[in-house]
XYZ file of C-alpha atoms in Angstrom:
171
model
C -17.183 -12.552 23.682
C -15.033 -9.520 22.580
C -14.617 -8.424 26.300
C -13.162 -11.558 27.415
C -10.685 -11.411 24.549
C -9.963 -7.976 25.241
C -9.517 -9.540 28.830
C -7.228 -11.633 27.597
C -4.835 -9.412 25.765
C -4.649 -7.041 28.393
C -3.340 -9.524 31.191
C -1.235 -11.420 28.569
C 0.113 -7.665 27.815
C 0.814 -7.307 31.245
C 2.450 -10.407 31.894
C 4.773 -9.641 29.029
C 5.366 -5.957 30.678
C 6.241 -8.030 33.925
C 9.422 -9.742 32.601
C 10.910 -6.893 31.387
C 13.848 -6.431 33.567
C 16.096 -2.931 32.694
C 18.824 -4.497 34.099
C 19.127 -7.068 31.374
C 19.176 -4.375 29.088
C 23.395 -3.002 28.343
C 23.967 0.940 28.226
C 27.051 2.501 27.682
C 28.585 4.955 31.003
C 30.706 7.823 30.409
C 32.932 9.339 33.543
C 33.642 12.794 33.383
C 37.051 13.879 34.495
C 38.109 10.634 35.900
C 41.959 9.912 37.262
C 41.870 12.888 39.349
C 44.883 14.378 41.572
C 43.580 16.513 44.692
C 45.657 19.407 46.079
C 47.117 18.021 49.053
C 44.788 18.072 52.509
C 45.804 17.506 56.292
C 45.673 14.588 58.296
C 41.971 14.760 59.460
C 40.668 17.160 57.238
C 37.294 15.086 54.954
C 38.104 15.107 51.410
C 34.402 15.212 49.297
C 34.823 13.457 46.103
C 31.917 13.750 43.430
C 32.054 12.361 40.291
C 29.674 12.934 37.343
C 28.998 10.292 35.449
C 26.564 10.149 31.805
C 24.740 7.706 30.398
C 25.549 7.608 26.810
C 23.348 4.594 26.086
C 19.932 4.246 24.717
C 18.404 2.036 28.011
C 18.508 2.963 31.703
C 21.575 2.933 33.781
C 21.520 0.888 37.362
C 24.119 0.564 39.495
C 23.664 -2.609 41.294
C 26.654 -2.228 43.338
C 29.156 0.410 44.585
C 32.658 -1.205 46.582
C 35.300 1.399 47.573
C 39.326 0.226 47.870
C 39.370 1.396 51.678
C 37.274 1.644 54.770
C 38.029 5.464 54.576
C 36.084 6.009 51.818
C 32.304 6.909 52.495
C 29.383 6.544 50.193
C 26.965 9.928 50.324
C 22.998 9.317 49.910
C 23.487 11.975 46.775
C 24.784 9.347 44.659
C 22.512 8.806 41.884
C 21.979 4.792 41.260
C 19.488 4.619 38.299
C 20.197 7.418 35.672
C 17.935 7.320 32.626
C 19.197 7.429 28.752
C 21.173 10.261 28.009
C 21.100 11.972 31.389
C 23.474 12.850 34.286
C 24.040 11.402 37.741
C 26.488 11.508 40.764
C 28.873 9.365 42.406
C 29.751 11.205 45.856
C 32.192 9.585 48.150
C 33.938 11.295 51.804
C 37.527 10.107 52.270
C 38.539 10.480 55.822
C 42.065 10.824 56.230
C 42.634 10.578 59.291
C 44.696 7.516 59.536
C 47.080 8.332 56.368
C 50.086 10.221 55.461
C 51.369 10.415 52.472
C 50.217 9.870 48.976
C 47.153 8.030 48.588
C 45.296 6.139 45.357
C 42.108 5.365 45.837
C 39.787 3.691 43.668
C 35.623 3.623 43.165
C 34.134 -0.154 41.307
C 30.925 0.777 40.057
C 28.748 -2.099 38.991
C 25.672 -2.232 36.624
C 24.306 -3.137 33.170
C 27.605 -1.690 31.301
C 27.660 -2.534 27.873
C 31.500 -2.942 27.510
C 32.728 -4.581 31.029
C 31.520 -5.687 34.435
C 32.260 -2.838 36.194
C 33.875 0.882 36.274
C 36.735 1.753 38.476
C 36.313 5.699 39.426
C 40.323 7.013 40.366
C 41.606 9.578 42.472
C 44.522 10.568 44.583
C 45.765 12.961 47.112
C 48.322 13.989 49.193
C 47.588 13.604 52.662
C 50.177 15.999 54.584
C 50.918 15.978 58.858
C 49.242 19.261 60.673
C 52.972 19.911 62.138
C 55.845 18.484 62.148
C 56.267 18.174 66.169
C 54.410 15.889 68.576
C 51.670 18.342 70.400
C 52.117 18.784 74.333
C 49.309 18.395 76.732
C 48.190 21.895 76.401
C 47.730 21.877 72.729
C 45.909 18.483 72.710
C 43.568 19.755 75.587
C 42.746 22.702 73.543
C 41.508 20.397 70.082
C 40.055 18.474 72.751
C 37.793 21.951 73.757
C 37.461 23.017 70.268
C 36.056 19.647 69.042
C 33.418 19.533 72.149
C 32.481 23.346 71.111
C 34.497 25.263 73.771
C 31.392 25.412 76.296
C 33.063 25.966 79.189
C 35.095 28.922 77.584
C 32.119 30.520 77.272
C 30.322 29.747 80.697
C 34.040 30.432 82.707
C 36.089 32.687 80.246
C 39.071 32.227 78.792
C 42.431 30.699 80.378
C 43.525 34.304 79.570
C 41.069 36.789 80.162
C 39.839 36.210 83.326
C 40.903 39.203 84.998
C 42.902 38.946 88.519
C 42.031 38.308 91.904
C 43.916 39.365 95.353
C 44.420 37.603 98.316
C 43.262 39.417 101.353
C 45.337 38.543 104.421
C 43.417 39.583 107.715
């Protein structure tokens, strides 16, 4: 008789255990050095972004949900989505900047069991300044052309300028 009510408070212990859901429990997030400004970068050049964020509360902290303002704005697989109470995590973005000029504000929403508000907006901004100030000739954009692809055939045939002479014999 004891064993089945031992039986019994174990799986109704269990069942209990099963509808506890962490998300339905509030924590509190704190961002450290939010509203940043980034030295300005050149058209093409990847910006990394990493923001460290704490949770300040007493219960876990999920992140159900992470949108970013532009398309140019990449999540990294280092960003931490469940931090537990009183511990650090990341939030690591890549902004490509390839298609802007100019001064840019971006923006991270970062949703999850917050205590205070729906969601947490993560800030930055940069400068985004042309390579040069000309439009490149042929040559120039054949030569980022080589560089991207690894400059293979500079190695296998030599440079455009250090390939020595030749003579034409005339018989």
């Amino acid at each position: 008789m004891k064993k089945i009510h031992i039986l019994i408070c174990l799986l109704s212990l269990s069942l209990f255990a099963s509808c506890f859901d962490p998300k339905n429990e509030k924590t509190q997030i704190e961002v450290i050095d939010n509203d940043r400004h980034y030295y300005p970068i050149q058209t093409g050049q990847p910006l990394d972004v990493v923001f460290k964020v704490k949770n300040i509360g007493s219960h876990p902290l999920i992140m159900t949900d992470i949108i970013t303002s532009c398309g140019c704005l990449l999540i990294n697989k280092s960003t931490t989505m469940n931090i537990p109470a009183g511990e650090e995590g990341l939030v690591s973005v890549t902004y490509n900047s390839t298609k802007n000029v100019g001064y840019v504000k971006h923006w991270i929403e970062v949703y999850g069991n917050f205590k205070t508000a729906a969601k947490v907006e993560l800030i930055f901004d940069v400068n985004v300044v042309p390579d040069a100030l000309y439009s490149k000739d042929y040559e120039e954009l054949h030569q980022m052309e080589k560089e991207k692809n690894g400059n293979i055939k500079d190695l296998v045939d030599g440079k455009a300028n250090n390939k020595g002479y030749y003579m034409s014999f005339s018989e």
